[in-house]
Structures are given as C-alpha cells and as structure tokens.
Short mmCIF file of C-alpha atoms in Angstrom, two decimals:
data_model
loop_
_atom_site.label_atom_id
_atom_site.label_comp_id
_atom_site.label_asym_id
_atom_site.label_seq_id
_atom_site.Cartn_x
_atom_site.Cartn_y
_atom_site.Cartn_z
CA ALA A 1 126.90 135.96 92.52
CA LEU A 2 130.10 136.27 94.55
CA ILE A 3 132.12 137.09 91.43
CA THR A 4 129.58 139.75 90.46
CA GLN A 5 129.60 141.20 93.96
CA ARG A 6 133.40 141.32 93.99
CA ARG A 7 133.49 143.02 90.58
CA LEU A 8 130.93 145.63 91.59
CA SER A 9 132.70 146.33 94.88
CA ARG A 10 135.79 147.32 92.86
CA GLY A 11 133.81 149.75 90.72
CA PRO A 12 134.46 153.51 90.79
CA LYS A 13 132.99 155.70 93.52
CA ILE A 14 130.22 157.45 91.62
CA VAL A 15 128.19 160.36 93.00
CA VAL A 16 124.98 161.24 91.17
CA VAL A 17 123.15 164.49 92.00
CA GLY A 18 119.51 165.04 91.06
CA GLY A 19 116.01 163.82 91.71
CA GLY A 20 112.80 162.65 90.09
CA THR A 21 112.42 159.78 87.63
CA GLY A 22 115.53 160.84 85.70
CA LEU A 23 117.83 160.02 88.60
CA SER A 24 116.24 156.66 89.45
CA ASN A 25 116.35 155.71 85.77
CA LEU A 26 120.09 156.36 85.65
CA LEU A 27 120.70 154.39 88.84
CA ARG A 28 119.09 151.29 87.32
CA GLY A 29 121.86 151.26 84.75
CA LEU A 30 124.78 152.35 86.92
CA LYS A 31 124.26 149.64 89.53
CA HIS A 32 125.46 147.04 87.00
CA TYR A 33 128.88 148.74 86.89
CA SER A 34 129.56 149.65 90.51
CA ALA A 35 128.27 149.06 94.01
CA ASN A 36 129.97 152.26 95.18
CA ILE A 37 127.20 154.64 94.13
CA THR A 38 125.93 157.58 96.14
CA ALA A 39 122.72 159.24 95.00
CA ILE A 40 122.30 162.74 96.44
CA VAL A 41 118.61 163.60 96.21
CA THR A 42 116.58 166.79 96.51
CA VAL A 43 114.06 167.14 99.36
CA ALA A 44 112.18 170.12 97.88
CA ASP A 45 109.20 168.10 96.59
CA ASP A 46 105.86 169.29 97.95
CA GLY A 47 103.36 167.63 95.61
CA GLY A 48 101.43 164.36 95.61
CA SER A 49 101.84 161.79 98.36
CA SER A 50 105.19 163.28 99.46
CA GLY A 51 103.64 166.73 99.84
CA ARG A 52 100.75 165.38 101.90
CA LEU A 53 103.10 163.57 104.29
CA ARG A 54 105.25 166.68 104.51
CA ARG A 55 102.29 168.87 105.46
CA GLU A 56 100.44 166.43 107.70
CA ILE A 57 103.30 164.71 109.55
CA GLY A 58 106.19 167.12 109.12
CA VAL A 59 108.63 164.65 107.52
CA LEU A 60 110.92 165.47 104.62
CA PRO A 61 109.38 164.34 101.30
CA PRO A 62 110.28 160.67 100.71
CA GLY A 63 109.15 160.23 97.08
CA ASP A 64 112.41 160.75 95.17
CA ILE A 65 114.34 158.84 97.82
CA ARG A 66 111.89 155.94 97.54
CA ASN A 67 112.40 155.78 93.78
CA CYS A 68 116.19 155.71 94.15
CA LEU A 69 116.10 152.97 96.78
CA SER A 70 113.88 150.88 94.51
CA ALA A 71 116.22 151.44 91.56
CA LEU A 72 119.33 150.38 93.50
CA ALA A 73 117.74 147.35 95.18
CA ASP A 74 118.79 143.85 94.09
CA GLU A 75 115.20 142.63 93.69
CA GLU A 76 114.29 145.72 91.75
CA LYS A 77 111.14 144.58 89.94
CA LEU A 78 109.25 143.27 92.98
CA LEU A 79 110.38 146.10 95.24
CA THR A 80 109.58 148.75 92.67
CA GLU A 81 106.05 147.37 92.42
CA LEU A 82 105.73 147.22 96.20
CA PHE A 83 107.27 150.63 96.91
CA ASN A 84 105.32 152.32 94.10
CA TYR A 85 102.02 150.65 95.00
CA ARG A 86 99.40 153.33 95.62
CA PHE A 87 96.38 152.75 97.79
CA GLU A 88 93.14 153.20 95.86
CA SER A 89 90.83 153.10 98.85
CA GLY A 90 90.84 153.66 102.59
CA SER A 91 90.27 156.84 104.52
CA GLY A 92 93.48 158.87 104.47
CA LEU A 93 95.35 156.26 102.42
CA VAL A 94 94.09 157.03 98.93
CA GLY A 95 96.92 158.29 96.72
CA HIS A 96 99.72 157.39 99.11
CA SER A 97 102.42 154.99 97.95
CA PHE A 98 103.50 152.15 100.21
CA GLY A 99 107.15 153.21 99.92
CA ASN A 100 106.42 156.74 101.13
CA LEU A 101 104.56 155.41 104.16
CA PHE A 102 107.34 152.89 104.82
CA LEU A 103 110.04 155.58 104.83
CA THR A 104 107.88 157.89 106.95
CA ALA A 105 107.37 155.14 109.52
CA MET A 106 111.11 154.37 109.47
CA ALA A 107 111.89 158.04 110.07
CA GLU A 108 109.57 158.06 113.07
CA ILE A 109 111.19 154.90 114.47
CA THR A 110 114.85 155.78 113.83
CA GLY A 111 114.63 159.50 114.56
CA ASP A 112 115.32 161.16 111.19
CA LEU A 113 115.26 160.55 107.45
CA GLU A 114 118.99 159.84 107.14
CA GLN A 115 118.78 156.92 109.59
CA ALA A 116 115.50 155.77 108.02
CA ILE A 117 117.17 155.53 104.60
CA ALA A 118 120.15 153.64 106.04
CA ALA A 119 117.88 151.13 107.78
CA SER A 120 115.69 150.74 104.69
CA SER A 121 118.76 150.21 102.51
CA LYS A 122 119.78 147.20 104.62
CA VAL A 123 116.30 145.71 104.39
CA LEU A 124 116.22 146.20 100.61
CA ALA A 125 119.84 145.08 99.94
CA VAL A 126 120.57 148.34 98.14
CA ARG A 127 123.77 148.65 96.10
CA GLY A 128 125.34 151.92 97.19
CA GLN A 129 123.62 154.59 99.25
CA VAL A 130 120.92 157.23 98.89
CA LEU A 131 121.31 160.53 100.77
CA PRO A 132 119.18 163.66 101.01
CA SER A 133 121.14 166.77 100.04
CA THR A 134 120.03 168.43 103.29
CA LEU A 135 117.88 167.60 106.32
CA SER A 136 116.45 171.14 106.32
CA ASP A 137 112.80 171.65 105.43
CA GLU A 138 113.71 173.14 102.04
CA GLN A 139 111.02 175.06 100.15
CA LEU A 140 111.63 176.35 96.64
CA TRP A 141 110.71 179.86 95.50
CA ALA A 142 110.89 181.30 92.02
CA GLU A 143 110.72 184.78 90.56
CA LEU A 144 108.94 184.72 87.19
CA ASP A 145 109.35 186.96 84.15
CA ASN A 146 106.16 188.85 85.06
CA GLY A 147 107.61 189.83 88.44
CA GLN A 148 105.51 187.30 90.37
CA ARG A 149 107.17 185.33 93.18
CA ILE A 150 105.92 181.80 93.84
CA VAL A 151 106.72 179.54 96.78
CA GLY A 152 106.43 175.76 96.46
CA GLU A 153 107.97 173.30 93.99
CA SER A 154 104.64 172.03 92.67
CA LYS A 155 103.34 175.57 92.05
CA ILE A 156 106.38 176.70 90.07
CA THR A 157 105.72 174.50 87.03
CA GLU A 158 101.97 175.15 87.25
CA ALA A 159 102.63 178.87 86.75
CA ARG A 160 103.88 178.15 83.20
CA ARG A 161 106.05 181.27 83.08
CA ARG A 162 109.76 181.70 82.42
CA ILE A 163 111.81 181.46 85.61
CA VAL A 164 114.12 184.44 86.14
CA GLN A 165 115.55 183.47 89.51
CA ILE A 166 115.17 180.53 91.88
CA GLY A 167 116.05 180.06 95.55
CA CYS A 168 114.95 178.27 98.68
CA LEU A 169 113.63 178.88 102.17
CA PRO A 170 115.42 178.81 104.49
CA PRO A 171 118.31 180.19 102.39
CA ASN A 172 121.67 178.39 102.36
CA PRO A 173 120.54 175.14 104.03
CA PRO A 174 123.35 173.04 105.52
CA ALA A 175 124.45 170.00 103.54
CA LEU A 176 124.25 166.51 104.95
CA PRO A 177 127.82 165.72 106.17
CA ARG A 178 127.74 162.24 104.62
CA ALA A 179 126.87 163.79 101.25
CA ILE A 180 129.88 166.12 101.47
CA ARG A 181 132.11 163.19 102.41
CA ALA A 182 130.84 161.13 99.47
CA ILE A 183 131.63 163.98 97.06
CA GLN A 184 135.13 164.45 98.50
CA GLU A 185 135.85 160.73 98.07
CA ALA A 186 134.25 160.43 94.61
CA ASP A 187 136.02 159.19 91.50
CA TYR A 188 133.27 160.46 89.22
CA ILE A 189 130.41 162.99 89.58
CA ILE A 190 127.25 162.97 87.43
CA ILE A 191 124.66 165.75 87.57
CA GLY A 192 121.19 164.87 86.25
CA PRO A 193 119.19 163.90 84.35
CA GLY A 194 115.97 165.32 85.76
CA SER A 195 113.73 168.37 85.83
CA LEU A 196 116.11 171.32 85.70
CA TYR A 197 114.52 173.71 88.20
CA THR A 198 112.67 171.26 90.45
CA SER A 199 114.95 168.20 90.64
CA ILE A 200 118.55 169.28 89.92
CA ILE A 201 118.87 172.94 90.92
CA PRO A 202 117.37 172.44 94.43
CA ASN A 203 120.52 170.46 95.28
CA LEU A 204 122.67 173.34 94.01
CA LEU A 205 120.99 175.72 96.46
CA VAL A 206 122.92 173.95 99.23
CA PRO A 207 126.21 175.97 99.27
CA ASP A 208 128.41 173.37 100.97
CA LEU A 209 127.36 170.78 98.38
CA VAL A 210 128.22 173.11 95.51
CA GLN A 211 131.61 174.04 96.96
CA ALA A 212 132.48 170.37 97.46
CA ILE A 213 131.64 169.53 93.82
CA ALA A 214 133.53 172.58 92.53
CA ALA A 215 136.63 171.56 94.49
CA CYS A 216 136.67 167.99 93.12
CA GLN A 217 139.45 167.25 90.63
CA VAL A 218 137.60 164.28 89.08
CA PRO A 219 135.57 163.81 85.87
CA ARG A 220 132.26 165.70 86.18
CA ILE A 221 129.48 165.51 83.62
CA TYR A 222 125.96 166.86 83.20
CA VAL A 223 123.30 164.66 81.56
CA CYS A 224 120.93 166.97 79.71
CA ASN A 225 117.23 166.23 79.28
CA ILE A 226 116.00 165.00 75.91
CA MET A 227 112.79 167.06 75.81
CA THR A 228 111.80 170.47 77.13
CA GLU A 229 109.33 170.61 80.02
CA PRO A 230 106.24 172.83 79.78
CA GLY A 231 106.23 175.55 82.39
CA GLU A 232 109.86 174.92 83.30
CA THR A 233 112.21 174.83 80.30
CA ASP A 234 110.06 176.00 77.38
CA ASP A 235 112.20 176.59 74.26
CA PHE A 236 115.41 175.76 76.15
CA ALA A 237 118.47 174.63 74.20
CA VAL A 238 121.27 172.65 75.86
CA SER A 239 123.24 175.86 76.55
CA ASP A 240 120.21 177.33 78.36
CA HIS A 241 120.27 174.37 80.75
CA ILE A 242 123.99 174.97 81.32
CA ARG A 243 123.50 178.69 81.96
CA ALA A 244 120.72 177.99 84.48
CA LEU A 245 122.92 175.52 86.37
CA ASP A 246 125.89 177.90 86.38
CA ALA A 247 123.69 180.76 87.61
CA ALA A 248 122.14 178.71 90.41
CA ALA A 249 125.45 177.26 91.59
CA GLY A 250 127.68 180.30 91.06
CA HIS A 251 130.48 177.83 90.29
CA TYR A 252 131.82 175.81 87.37
CA LEU A 253 130.59 172.33 88.34
CA PHE A 254 131.00 170.08 85.29
CA ASP A 255 133.38 169.70 82.38
CA ALA A 256 131.19 167.92 79.80
CA VAL A 257 127.56 167.57 78.83
CA LEU A 258 125.97 164.36 77.56
CA VAL A 259 123.21 164.84 74.96
CA GLN A 260 120.99 162.62 72.83
CA ARG A 261 122.45 162.33 69.30
CA ASN A 262 119.45 161.45 67.10
CA PRO A 263 116.04 163.15 67.41
CA PRO A 264 112.93 161.19 68.43
CA SER A 265 110.58 159.80 65.77
CA PRO A 266 108.03 162.14 64.13
CA ALA A 267 105.21 160.41 66.04
CA VAL A 268 106.92 161.16 69.37
CA ILE A 269 107.66 164.76 68.38
CA ASN A 270 104.01 165.30 67.40
CA HIS A 271 102.86 163.75 70.67
CA TYR A 272 105.05 166.08 72.72
CA ALA A 273 104.09 169.08 70.57
CA SER A 274 100.47 168.57 71.67
CA GLN A 275 101.77 169.07 75.25
CA GLN A 276 103.83 172.18 74.31
CA ALA A 277 107.14 170.30 74.54
CA LYS A 278 109.84 169.60 71.96
CA PRO A 279 113.36 168.14 71.69
CA VAL A 280 116.10 170.13 73.44
CA VAL A 281 118.18 171.81 70.71
CA LEU A 282 121.89 170.98 70.60
CA ASP A 283 123.52 174.41 70.05
CA ARG A 284 127.14 173.37 69.74
CA GLU A 285 128.86 176.76 69.52
CA ALA A 286 127.18 178.13 72.65
CA ILE A 287 128.04 174.96 74.58
CA ILE A 288 131.69 175.09 73.54
CA ALA A 289 131.76 178.79 74.46
CA SER A 290 130.71 177.80 77.98
CA GLY A 291 133.88 175.71 78.22
CA ARG A 292 132.14 172.34 78.11
CA ARG A 293 132.92 169.31 76.00
CA ILE A 294 129.98 167.74 74.14
CA ILE A 295 129.37 163.99 74.38
CA ALA A 296 126.64 163.00 71.90
CA ALA A 297 125.25 159.46 71.97
CA ASN A 298 122.04 157.54 71.37
CA ILE A 299 120.84 157.06 74.94
CA MET A 300 117.08 157.40 74.41
CA GLU A 301 114.30 154.84 74.45
CA GLU A 302 110.86 155.46 72.98
CA ARG A 303 107.95 153.86 74.79
CA GLU A 304 104.64 152.58 73.47
CA ASN A 305 102.81 155.58 74.92
CA LEU A 306 105.05 157.83 72.74
CA SER A 307 107.02 159.13 75.72
CA VAL A 308 110.84 159.13 75.77
CA ARG A 309 113.25 158.39 78.58
CA HIS A 310 116.96 157.84 78.92
CA HIS A 311 117.65 154.14 78.41
CA PRO A 312 119.18 153.02 81.75
CA GLN A 313 121.71 150.55 80.35
CA ASN A 314 122.75 152.62 77.32
CA LEU A 315 123.07 155.77 79.41
CA ALA A 316 125.21 154.04 82.02
CA LYS A 317 127.38 152.41 79.36
CA VAL A 318 128.16 155.76 77.69
CA LEU A 319 128.84 157.45 81.02
CA LEU A 320 131.26 154.73 82.13
CA ARG A 321 132.98 154.71 78.74
CA TRP A 322 133.58 158.48 78.99
CA TYR A 323 134.83 158.09 82.56
CA SER A 324 137.31 155.40 81.51
CA GLY A 325 138.56 157.57 78.66
CA THR A 326 139.21 160.52 80.96
CA GLN A 327 141.27 158.67 83.55
CA LYS A 328 144.63 159.68 82.09
CA LEU A 329 143.61 163.37 82.31
CA TRP A 330 143.07 163.35 86.07
CA PRO A 331 145.51 162.83 88.97
#
C-alpha cells in the first residue's frame, strides 16, 4: 500500500474539466495512475435531487460533485453505493440521494460548498481533489433554432431543438481561485467526456477558467462522446462537438481529440436508434482542418442493457499513453 501510495503521489498533475457520469467514469480509471488529480465540475445542474436541494435550500447542486468524490475514493464500491443510495420513502426524502444530503449538510456546517467538499474528501480518503468551477449560482440559458430562449439546464434537453447559442446567468461568473491555481500548475489537461452542452460547456462559460486553460503550455485533449444525445447533439459529428466548444470558449483550448475507433455492435446501434441516438461520426478532414490531432482507440464498453460507456481503465490507459508520448514536445 505504501509503495502504491508513493507511486501515485509521483504521478502527473492532471486537471479534468466536465461533469455528469462521463467525468466520474474517467476518474475511476485515472486514479490508478496518479493521486494528483483535480476534477473541475459544473454547478449548472438543476434537475433531480440536486435541483430540489438547489431550489429548496439554496445550495449549489451537489450531484456531479458527489459522483466525482465517490469515483476518487479509495473504498469506491461501498461509498458509491452509500453516496448514490436514494431514499424510496419518507416525507421530503423520496428521490434524494444520501450523498447529496451529506454534501448539503457539510456545506451548512462548514459555510460553503468548497469547504464542504474539502472536508468530505478527508472523510472519504479521496485521491486528488474535486472543485466546482464557480461558487456562483450558475443557471444555463439556450437560444434554439426556432428563436425560443430557454432557461434551466434540465429544460434545454427537454426542448429537443438544435441549440444555436448557450450562456449562463449571471454572465461571466468568477472562477474558483483553487481551480485556476490547479490549471496553472497542471501537467496535463483533459476536457470531457460528458454531455456537451450541459456538462462540459457550462465550465467554459467561466471566462477566467477558459483563459487559464488557453494559456497552459501543456498537453490538452478533448474526449469526445461515443453516441449522440437526443435533444442536445442530434446528428453531431466529432467536428461539430469541436466547433461548439470553440464557439462557447472563444479560445483554442485543446490540441487533440480522443475518439472511439470501432463502432458499437448492431444490437447496441439498434437500441440507441429507438431513442433517436446514433454513433458520433468521425469526420477526419474537418477535424484536421480545425487544427486538432486525432487519437482513435477502442475505449468503449458495452453493457448488458445495450448501453455504452467509456471503459474507465482503457480510457485512462490511452490518455496516459498519449501524455507520455507528448512529453518531448512540451517545455
């Protein structure tokens, strides 16, 4: 255990930017390569248990942060079960997860979400740190292709229309200073995977965060989703994801994009087609025209329910291999 701890403590300083299940999935793999991980997480969620706590108590949504803490914890399996446990009865408790209530209580005790996460990380023996991108009460808005303007992260995907522009209220929220410091000290920056408009881009609406990433002279890579998401990235190719990120950030933030090499099985494709989703098309020429290098690898796992996810260990292995290969190109 001591040898493992010593090895991980010498690992690269990795900053991962995103949210949702995609980010926590990646962290489960990365924590076996380094203990110097910083996950910078969106706080724009307003649905489910997180949304209820946000509306009723006024705390920042804890859901994505909870998932990341569980993923980085040493006793991941037990803590994931505990933190993700949802109450099925009880007045006011139904639908809430234990982890969300735990973080909310910690925020009340310690004074804010940043301190609550730090205290929780000690209790859970987390490898690395989890930070909100901002402590502002960030609300997403989107302008759709029919001219309609929608406010609220959960309502944007429900609209099932193409997103023309996206922003947040209040505009230009200040970044968490510790998040900026982590980016400035990073050896490696990973953006994604996760829902493009509701998990990744909300972080890029924090100007200080974007400027810090843009100024970093270290390897920077974007992990693209495997499948499109209905109501959010319908018919998107890889280059469409890149264009949306560039437009939201207004800066060139990453040098390479990691994509799944082989398509899912026919059974999986048919299953997703019934939900109006399909594999994200790899359009090589458009990606190269954007100035990005393409890293194609088999990083997908198919589950019994015919869903696909990035395989945590395979994804982390490919990302660390690319990082090692780029070391001679950076100062």
